[in-house]
Amino acid sequence: MTKDLSGKCKTSNKAVLAWVEEMAKHCKPDCIYWCNGSKAERKTLTAEAVEMGVLIKLNQKKLPGCYYHRSNPNDVARVEQSTFICTESQEEAGPTNNWMAPKEMYQKLRAYAEGSMRGRTMYVIPYLMGPPGSPLAKVGIELTDSIYVVLSMGTMTRMGEIALEELGTSDDFNRGLHCMLDVNPERRYIAHFPKDNAIISVGSNYGGNVLLGKKCLALRIGSYLGRQEGWFAEHMLVLGVESPAGEKTYVAAAFPSACGKTNFAMMMPPPHLKGWKIWTIGDDIAWMRPGPDGRLYAINPEAGYFGVVPGTNSKSNPAAVQMISRDTIFTNVALTPDLDVWWEGKDGPPPKECLDWKGNKWTPDSEEKAAHPNSRFTAPMTNNPLLAPEVNDPTGVPIRAIIFGGRRSNTTPLIYQAFNWVHGVYIGATMGSEMTAAAVGGAGQVRRDPLAMLPFCGYHMGDYFRHWINMHKTIKHPPRIFHVNWFRKDGQGEFLWPGFGENMRVLKWIVDRCHARTDAEETALGWVPGPASLDLTGLSNFSPERLEQAQAIYEEEWRREIMMQDELFMKLHARLPKELIFQRELLLARL
Ligand code: OXD
Ligand code: MN
């Protein structure tokens, strides 16, 4: 090893040593670098990444500690078609996942990995998902030949010695191997082996494909382990709502990708609700387990945010603007001549000239976007001015409400509450969201995304619903379940609800419902706010009629909706819990 500050192996854990040695023999790197997670190490590796051209140092006066990265243009997002769940049988993975037999996939990917790190460094990244000492925390080790992955994992997880300490002499850790290869979509696989608690990712160097703690361990493998061990791994933000009297209520919310989870988790209440405050626990993933007092406790397994950049500004997310002004890696945004970053939807006018995410000259007259729509920031949670101190509490926070939501321009009201747990699971299971223009299938088309877990559930979706129904028995004080839709439009195509910070008004009603201190009216869909219980004071250009429109339930639309839900139910038929079919019947009967 050439590094003097770090890079040496310090563990005596036999299982770790044996596995790293086996993988090194196979991938044949020139050297092995053990990450310790120290500040000094980050400084050295960042300088090395700049020297290698992997990162560009940004204007340190404007953006202290910030760096710029461009990914290969063929490698800009998670690739669902290359993501596989390798359970013993295809039935176990279910019809919503790609599947290959573990033996076959191991063979295929080992062949790709063999000798693939010749002339390169293999970084050993021990990482901890969750606060140290938490019964919910898990250790993973990722082996990678990408320095970008090392630096990103250093932000997104509790990385280095802290993880090895947590592991001790145990052999219970996730084994993750990542080989960049030649970043070729033809040889891109993100393969999960739930029974072995193992992941192999090849041929990519971008986000969720390669930061193995995130979608791969925390959701796909996590959901599999959660079913076995009696907990939930969910695609949910977690936040705390503090009332003017200082009462804190914790809420988890599942919205599909790019539906505003990060914005909601970092919301600034409007002036009218000044005494109210939001605290962020997490913006993307929640691990939840029943506690000894019968409540459901949640931790955020991550330590950073990997958020979509375009559209981030002081209206949509003022706290994020502050958060990403230092110690942040920007990927695939635009680069200005004074080494600042720019993206569509940033505060202020566009630059007269800059380099777009591919490195080509861009001006406001250019037809293409300067920043890729899926360009990202990677920022440490400690930069978040709204970070809840409880984020490091090993017991987690007790969840009072679970919110489901999607992007729907019609049909779905702004807010309603489930009648009970099973009804809530039905609402989550039938969640739909309109795809954005960038997604396959065309803009506006509704895709079913049950509990926002369609791309992230590591086993049969029908069994996942069963797990959700069964868990009720283990939670004496279950959270109340709600559904929201910020995206409903009027006849002119305008959003009916102003959104962003104003969503606090809806959240306040949810919190008040959890504490049984506001009224509600019964509808076919569930409980909705009574005429005076949603506080609209100080909301400009918003009349009670507009709220009525936002809350309207049209029988015709709902009959169509229920028909559309059938497609997913048919697909999952063999393992679909009967309770959900009954819920569907009950809803039809109520309409
Ligand atoms: C994400 C996603 O990156 O859901 O969080 O796609
Ligand atoms: Mn996500």
XYZ file of C-alpha atoms and ligand atoms in Angstrom:
598
model
C 0.000 0.000 0.000
C 1.213 3.470 -0.782
C -1.086 5.503 1.504
C 0.359 6.524 4.820
C -2.699 7.973 6.579
C -5.047 5.097 5.947
C -5.655 2.205 3.633
C -4.283 -0.545 5.825
C -6.355 -3.407 7.062
C -7.111 -3.079 10.748
C -9.681 -5.798 11.287
C -9.064 -9.277 12.595
C -12.571 -10.435 11.737
C -11.886 -13.775 10.064
C -15.010 -13.819 7.905
C -14.256 -10.352 6.543
C -10.605 -11.153 5.866
C -11.413 -14.435 4.146
C -14.077 -12.907 1.913
C -11.971 -9.890 0.907
C -9.062 -12.206 0.124
C -11.272 -14.470 -1.976
C -12.694 -11.527 -3.943
C -9.257 -9.956 -4.395
C -7.887 -13.230 -5.771
C -10.750 -13.255 -8.204
C -10.800 -9.584 -9.307
C -6.989 -9.248 -9.184
C -6.619 -5.567 -8.209
C -3.121 -4.060 -8.075
C -3.721 -2.995 -4.494
C -6.321 -3.186 -1.771
C -7.307 -0.094 0.153
C -9.238 -0.451 3.445
C -11.316 2.651 4.144
C -11.300 3.870 7.743
C -13.803 6.700 7.254
C -11.621 9.451 8.766
C -11.667 13.089 7.661
C -7.992 12.844 6.703
C -8.735 9.886 4.478
C -11.580 11.735 2.748
C -9.250 14.638 2.046
C -6.594 12.373 0.524
C -9.043 10.368 -1.580
C -10.823 13.505 -2.789
C -7.495 14.985 -3.928
C -6.744 11.713 -5.688
C -10.156 11.750 -7.424
C -9.460 15.293 -8.645
C -6.066 14.232 -9.941
C -7.659 11.290 -11.753
C -10.243 13.619 -13.342
C -13.128 11.795 -11.634
C -14.027 14.970 -9.722
C -13.654 18.657 -10.543
C -13.013 20.980 -7.635
C -15.760 23.628 -7.601
C -15.351 27.299 -6.667
C -14.419 26.901 -3.009
C -15.364 30.485 -2.161
C -18.942 29.908 -3.274
C -19.197 26.211 -2.541
C -16.735 25.133 0.158
C -16.003 21.410 0.131
C -18.057 20.865 -3.069
C -17.026 18.802 -6.097
C -18.421 18.078 -9.524
C -18.780 14.729 -11.232
C -20.017 13.659 -14.662
C -21.149 10.096 -15.162
C -20.941 8.218 -18.433
C -23.919 9.485 -20.514
C -25.043 5.865 -20.874
C -25.227 5.555 -17.086
C -27.480 8.206 -15.563
C -30.157 6.402 -13.527
C -31.187 3.200 -11.841
C -31.805 0.515 -14.422
C -34.782 -1.600 -13.526
C -34.364 -3.896 -16.532
C -30.859 -4.859 -15.337
C -31.882 -5.376 -11.698
C -32.369 -8.988 -10.625
C -33.616 -10.763 -7.524
C -31.889 -14.140 -7.438
C -34.011 -16.232 -5.084
C -33.987 -20.037 -5.373
C -37.265 -20.087 -7.276
C -38.740 -17.527 -9.641
C -42.017 -17.764 -7.736
C -40.285 -16.348 -4.635
C -39.129 -13.244 -6.523
C -42.614 -12.803 -7.973
C -43.878 -11.331 -11.226
C -42.766 -7.754 -10.508
C -39.029 -8.601 -10.366
C -36.502 -9.824 -12.923
C -35.210 -13.192 -11.833
C -32.313 -15.505 -12.551
C -31.282 -18.626 -10.611
C -28.519 -17.744 -8.111
C -26.106 -20.328 -9.511
C -26.471 -19.058 -13.044
C -26.143 -15.407 -12.023
C -23.089 -16.058 -9.832
C -21.457 -17.851 -12.737
C -22.221 -15.067 -15.176
C -21.100 -12.217 -12.936
C -18.025 -13.988 -11.603
C -16.886 -14.355 -15.186
C -17.307 -10.598 -15.697
C -15.541 -9.790 -12.425
C -12.592 -12.109 -12.990
C -9.434 -10.029 -13.376
C -11.554 -6.897 -13.869
C -9.579 -4.890 -11.300
C -6.163 -5.458 -12.924
C -4.271 -2.175 -12.831
C -6.836 -0.761 -10.399
C -7.382 -0.400 -6.662
C -9.954 -2.449 -4.809
C -11.440 -0.301 -2.061
C -12.878 -2.103 0.942
C -15.780 -0.055 2.318
C -17.147 -1.255 5.646
C -20.380 0.622 6.303
C -23.083 0.762 8.904
C -26.735 1.308 8.010
C -28.396 2.949 11.017
C -27.150 4.465 14.262
C -24.462 2.479 16.090
C -25.896 0.175 18.739
C -29.361 0.138 17.180
C -31.135 -3.241 17.126
C -32.200 -2.236 13.615
C -28.719 -1.360 12.280
C -26.948 -3.604 9.751
C -23.364 -3.826 8.559
C -22.332 -4.149 4.949
C -19.001 -4.334 3.212
C -18.761 -3.071 -0.331
C -15.743 -3.866 -2.480
C -15.431 -1.453 -5.369
C -12.945 -0.216 -7.936
C -14.620 3.225 -8.079
C -13.264 6.100 -6.024
C -16.543 7.959 -6.747
C -18.393 5.165 -4.964
C -16.018 5.371 -1.985
C -16.568 9.108 -1.582
C -20.325 8.808 -2.056
C -20.622 5.911 0.402
C -18.601 8.026 2.841
C -21.422 10.585 2.742
C -24.409 8.275 2.449
C -23.473 5.834 5.220
C -21.586 5.645 8.500
C -18.469 4.357 6.841
C -15.161 2.867 8.023
C -13.994 1.732 11.431
C -17.350 2.483 13.037
C -18.860 -0.358 10.976
C -16.108 -2.863 11.759
C -16.471 -2.049 15.446
C -20.202 -2.683 15.236
C -19.564 -5.985 13.431
C -16.996 -7.260 15.957
C -16.241 -10.911 15.266
C -19.617 -11.638 13.674
C -19.922 -12.946 10.134
C -23.355 -11.370 9.724
C -22.679 -8.676 7.152
C -23.877 -7.922 3.649
C -21.317 -8.908 1.029
C -21.349 -6.424 -1.839
C -19.078 -6.507 -4.858
C -19.019 -3.686 -7.369
C -16.924 -3.763 -10.560
C -17.190 -0.855 -12.972
C -15.932 -2.904 -15.915
C -16.166 -0.668 -18.982
C -19.495 0.935 -17.924
C -21.346 -0.739 -20.736
C -25.142 -1.136 -20.585
C -24.770 -4.504 -22.333
C -22.836 -5.815 -19.353
C -24.763 -4.042 -16.583
C -26.289 -6.155 -13.842
C -27.429 -5.328 -10.350
C -27.970 -8.732 -8.802
C -29.310 -9.502 -5.337
C -28.890 -12.831 -3.571
C -31.245 -12.437 -0.593
C -30.537 -15.843 0.951
C -26.796 -15.120 1.019
C -27.262 -11.457 2.043
C -25.084 -10.634 -0.988
C -25.090 -8.187 -3.895
C -23.055 -8.048 -7.099
C -23.208 -4.950 -9.278
C -21.268 -4.679 -12.535
C -21.061 -2.292 -15.467
C -22.405 0.888 -13.836
C -20.977 3.708 -11.767
C -24.120 5.627 -10.877
C -26.177 6.121 -7.721
C -28.606 3.423 -6.701
C -26.897 0.897 -9.000
C -23.607 1.112 -7.138
C -24.048 2.726 -3.702
C -24.991 -0.699 -2.462
C -26.166 0.393 0.991
C -29.075 2.324 -0.483
C -31.606 0.601 -2.729
C -29.824 -2.783 -2.830
C -29.241 -3.450 0.884
C -31.588 -1.017 2.626
C -34.595 -1.885 0.448
C -34.304 -5.045 -1.676
C -32.268 -7.235 0.681
C -33.696 -5.300 3.660
C -37.304 -6.056 2.722
C -36.443 -9.756 2.386
C -34.739 -9.818 5.796
C -37.538 -7.704 7.293
C -40.126 -10.333 6.425
C -37.991 -13.075 7.990
C -37.143 -11.075 11.089
C -40.415 -9.210 11.682
C -39.707 -5.645 10.602
C -40.253 -3.285 7.672
C -37.731 -1.896 5.159
C -39.622 0.831 3.326
C -39.167 3.497 0.656
C -40.294 6.179 3.104
C -39.152 9.508 4.415
C -39.411 10.036 8.167
C -40.002 13.398 9.798
C -40.909 14.876 13.157
C -43.592 17.568 13.421
C -43.123 19.882 16.389
C -46.161 21.857 17.536
C -45.905 25.357 19.034
C -46.302 23.664 22.440
C -43.216 21.515 21.789
C -45.062 18.220 21.177
C -43.280 16.029 18.596
C -45.167 13.639 16.345
C -43.270 11.333 13.969
C -44.574 10.505 10.531
C -43.355 8.189 7.733
C -44.388 8.734 4.111
C -44.041 6.617 0.972
C -44.135 8.488 -2.346
C -42.705 7.054 -5.587
C -39.325 8.321 -6.852
C -39.347 11.999 -7.884
C -42.647 12.810 -6.118
C -41.127 15.180 -3.563
C -40.044 13.004 -0.605
C -36.933 15.102 0.045
C -38.920 18.366 -0.156
C -41.593 17.041 2.218
C -38.985 15.766 4.692
C -37.387 19.226 4.795
C -40.515 21.374 4.647
C -40.658 24.940 5.961
C -44.164 25.677 7.313
C -45.887 28.796 5.874
C -45.873 32.039 7.913
C -49.393 31.403 9.184
C -48.207 28.220 10.941
C -45.056 29.848 12.225
C -44.896 28.051 15.556
C -44.814 24.665 13.794
C -41.515 23.069 12.845
C -40.436 20.075 10.774
C -37.446 17.955 11.724
C -35.938 15.528 9.225
C -35.076 11.978 10.239
C -34.684 10.644 6.687
C -35.665 11.513 3.108
C -35.780 8.142 1.349
C -35.679 4.990 3.471
C -37.168 3.873 6.783
C -36.464 0.708 8.748
C -39.291 0.143 11.238
C -39.769 -2.413 14.007
C -42.314 -2.828 16.794
C -40.858 -1.668 20.105
C -41.431 -3.148 23.565
C -44.088 -0.498 24.283
C -46.185 -1.686 21.325
C -45.414 1.275 19.080
C -43.689 1.101 15.694
C -40.167 2.579 15.823
C -38.294 3.894 12.783
C -34.679 4.649 12.012
C -33.131 6.167 8.927
C -30.451 3.690 7.860
C -28.673 6.357 5.792
C -26.402 9.239 6.778
C -26.784 11.450 3.710
C -29.135 12.509 0.953
C -28.864 11.537 -2.715
C -31.421 13.978 -4.030
C -32.680 15.086 -7.431
C -31.195 18.550 -8.132
C -33.402 20.128 -10.860
C -36.212 22.142 -9.329
C -34.358 22.684 -6.042
C -34.697 26.362 -5.109
C -35.571 28.574 -2.189
C -39.297 28.064 -2.761
C -39.368 24.293 -3.248
C -36.802 23.495 -0.575
C -35.002 26.371 1.188
C -33.299 24.033 3.661
C -31.838 21.936 0.827
C -30.452 25.066 -0.838
C -28.528 25.716 2.366
C -27.595 22.043 2.780
C -26.004 21.671 -0.654
C -23.965 24.863 -0.457
C -21.054 22.931 1.087
C -19.503 19.424 1.311
C -21.612 18.202 -1.615
C -20.847 16.153 -4.713
C -22.923 17.310 -7.680
C -23.417 14.741 -10.436
C -24.572 15.616 -13.978
C -25.603 19.228 -13.337
C -24.242 22.111 -15.477
C -20.872 23.730 -14.794
C -20.406 27.506 -15.105
C -17.164 29.244 -16.189
C -16.444 30.326 -12.594
C -16.774 26.708 -11.422
C -20.223 27.117 -9.940
C -23.086 24.711 -10.654
C -26.408 25.360 -12.352
C -29.593 23.442 -13.044
C -33.067 24.059 -14.422
C -35.204 25.521 -11.654
C -32.311 27.026 -9.676
C -32.876 30.468 -8.103
C -31.901 33.381 -10.334
C -31.404 33.677 -14.086
C -29.633 30.992 -16.137
C -25.952 31.563 -16.892
C -25.201 33.221 -20.243
C -23.016 30.271 -21.038
C -21.927 27.081 -19.311
C -21.054 23.429 -19.931
C -23.975 21.046 -19.832
C -23.964 17.717 -17.984
C -22.207 16.063 -20.921
C -19.493 18.752 -21.031
C -20.827 20.484 -24.154
C -21.222 24.246 -24.480
C -24.706 25.356 -23.404
C -26.540 28.709 -23.646
C -30.144 29.618 -22.723
C -30.964 29.148 -26.430
C -29.858 25.524 -26.409
C -32.603 23.004 -26.985
C -31.338 20.407 -24.541
C -31.416 20.736 -20.797
C -28.189 21.893 -19.144
C -28.586 19.545 -16.185
C -29.741 15.963 -16.629
C -33.299 15.588 -15.202
C -31.933 12.928 -12.849
C -28.836 14.918 -11.828
C -28.149 14.536 -8.136
C -26.607 16.013 -5.034
C -24.847 13.816 -2.499
C -24.835 15.717 0.794
C -24.233 14.702 4.403
C -27.317 14.779 6.635
C -25.372 16.834 9.165
C -25.597 19.757 6.694
C -29.385 19.754 6.941
C -30.457 22.696 9.131
C -33.629 20.751 9.994
C -31.888 17.518 10.990
C -33.621 15.923 13.980
C -31.213 15.157 16.830
C -33.086 11.833 17.268
C -31.574 10.646 13.979
C -28.725 9.134 16.007
C -30.976 7.562 18.621
C -30.499 3.767 18.431
C -34.126 3.122 19.438
C -35.486 5.228 16.590
C -38.643 7.323 16.755
C -42.240 6.126 17.356
C -44.303 6.511 14.197
C -47.838 7.886 14.673
C -48.828 8.217 11.003
C -47.967 6.565 7.711
C -48.749 8.554 4.575
C -49.050 7.114 1.087
C -49.150 9.310 -1.990
C -48.614 9.504 -5.717
C -48.708 11.937 -8.580
C -52.275 12.008 -9.899
C -53.779 14.816 -11.953
C -57.288 13.503 -11.323
C -59.353 10.984 -9.294
C -57.432 11.048 -6.002
C -58.308 13.668 -3.367
C -55.788 15.875 -1.618
C -56.167 13.975 1.651
C -58.076 11.090 3.168
C -57.562 8.725 6.061
C -57.944 4.954 6.039
C -60.651 3.412 8.213
C -58.241 0.902 9.724
C -54.919 -0.911 9.189
C -56.014 -3.415 6.515
C -57.834 -0.676 4.643
C -54.609 1.350 4.868
C -52.596 -1.553 3.452
C -55.111 -1.755 0.584
C -54.640 1.968 -0.084
C -50.844 1.502 -0.107
C -51.037 -1.641 -2.238
C -53.126 0.069 -4.914
C -51.112 3.290 -5.030
C -50.657 4.673 -8.521
C -48.534 7.454 -9.904
C -48.257 9.179 -13.246
C -44.939 8.615 -14.938
C -42.920 11.646 -15.920
C -42.033 12.334 -19.564
C -38.611 10.738 -19.085
C -39.998 7.349 -18.039
C -40.761 4.498 -20.393
C -44.476 4.207 -21.046
C -45.192 7.855 -21.738
C -46.063 10.865 -19.683
C -49.282 10.874 -17.741
C -49.744 7.122 -17.788
C -50.544 5.731 -14.361
C -48.219 3.027 -13.114
C -49.134 1.007 -10.024
C -46.357 1.418 -7.509
C -47.451 -0.402 -4.347
C -46.154 1.423 -1.265
C -43.648 3.072 -3.694
C -41.782 -0.261 -3.577
C -42.311 -1.615 -7.106
C -38.599 -1.370 -8.051
C -37.374 -2.141 -4.522
C -39.252 -5.133 -3.101
C -36.849 -8.080 -2.789
C -39.499 -10.811 -2.979
C -43.012 -11.595 -4.189
C -45.196 -8.498 -3.894
C -48.170 -10.610 -2.757
C -46.105 -11.951 0.165
C -45.051 -8.384 0.906
C -48.710 -7.359 1.278
C -49.239 -10.389 3.517
C -46.288 -9.290 5.666
C -47.849 -5.838 6.033
C -51.207 -7.324 7.068
C -49.625 -9.781 9.507
C -47.409 -7.197 11.179
C -50.537 -5.506 12.533
C -50.793 -8.222 15.175
C -47.319 -7.368 16.474
C -48.003 -3.612 16.808
C -50.266 -2.816 19.725
C -50.459 0.887 18.876
C -50.303 0.955 15.078
C -49.808 4.226 13.208
C -52.838 5.749 11.495
C -52.699 5.530 7.689
C -53.391 8.398 5.252
C -53.276 9.078 1.513
C -52.305 12.412 -0.051
C -52.153 13.783 -3.592
C -50.474 17.167 -4.061
C -50.777 16.969 -7.850
C -54.511 17.074 -8.678
C -55.310 19.554 -11.454
C -58.331 21.666 -12.386
C -60.002 21.810 -15.815
C -57.376 24.326 -16.974
C -54.498 22.029 -16.107
C -53.499 24.103 -13.053
C -52.558 22.397 -9.801
C -55.476 22.672 -7.380
C -53.283 22.723 -4.296
C -50.305 25.113 -3.916
C -48.026 22.405 -2.494
C -44.511 22.813 -1.025
C -44.611 24.516 2.421
C -48.414 24.718 2.281
C -48.472 20.922 2.571
C -47.877 21.650 6.255
C -51.603 22.439 6.539
C -52.469 18.898 5.447
C -49.765 17.470 7.691
C -51.167 19.410 10.644
C -54.582 17.808 10.060
C -52.903 14.390 9.955
C -51.097 15.082 13.225
C -54.280 16.372 14.839
C -56.120 13.223 13.732
C -53.409 11.070 15.318
C -53.977 12.913 18.583
C -57.773 12.669 18.168
C -58.247 16.418 18.362
C -59.853 17.281 15.053
C -62.975 16.130 13.324
C -63.438 14.193 10.101
C -66.250 13.140 7.823
C -66.836 9.678 6.457
C -66.704 9.157 2.678
C -66.524 6.080 0.473
C -62.717 6.380 0.375
C -62.116 7.053 4.047
C -62.155 9.934 6.545
C -61.700 13.448 5.181
C -61.320 16.828 6.929
C -64.534 18.387 8.154
C -65.467 21.822 6.721
C -63.442 23.842 9.214
C -60.722 21.419 10.221
C -58.208 22.063 7.424
C -56.718 25.434 8.279
C -56.688 27.626 5.159
C -56.076 30.970 6.861
C -53.655 33.230 5.016
C -53.617 31.062 1.894
C -53.805 33.485 -1.019
C -55.900 32.727 -4.119
C -57.423 29.691 -2.509
C -61.155 29.452 -1.938
C -63.202 26.801 -0.132
C -64.536 25.865 -3.599
C -61.031 25.002 -4.692
C -60.640 22.748 -1.683
C -63.948 21.129 -2.579
C -62.569 20.443 -6.066
C -59.352 19.055 -4.612
C -61.343 16.748 -2.338
C -64.047 15.716 -4.815
C -64.792 11.999 -5.212
C -66.318 11.176 -8.587
C -67.924 7.764 -8.735
C -67.126 7.283 -12.422
C -63.429 8.015 -11.913
C -63.282 5.626 -8.983
C -64.968 2.785 -10.851
C -62.327 3.219 -13.552
C -59.598 3.376 -10.918
C -60.745 0.133 -9.323
C -60.756 -1.541 -12.735
C -57.219 -0.323 -13.304
C -56.085 -1.748 -9.974
C -57.186 -5.123 -11.237
C -54.199 -5.401 -13.539
C -51.786 -5.621 -10.610
C -54.119 -7.819 -8.555
C -54.388 -10.294 -11.460
C -50.638 -10.367 -11.796
C -50.202 -11.165 -8.102
C -53.283 -13.359 -7.959
C -51.598 -16.540 -6.676
C -50.295 -14.849 -3.548
C -52.611 -11.894 -3.129
C -54.056 -11.757 0.427
C -57.826 -12.227 0.392
C -58.166 -9.241 2.720
C -57.200 -6.946 -0.144
C -59.811 -8.437 -2.456
C -62.401 -7.912 0.291
C -61.279 -4.298 0.717
C -61.760 -3.760 -2.985
C -65.268 -5.215 -2.801
C -66.105 -3.053 0.201
C -64.928 0.062 -1.597
C -67.046 -0.804 -4.629
C -70.044 -1.322 -2.365
C -69.512 2.042 -0.670
C -69.293 4.041 -3.896
C -33.976 7.361 -5.449
C -35.064 6.703 -6.185
O -32.906 7.606 -6.026
O -36.087 6.399 -5.573
O -34.163 7.616 -4.251
O -34.942 6.489 -7.398
Mn -35.936 6.769 -3.477
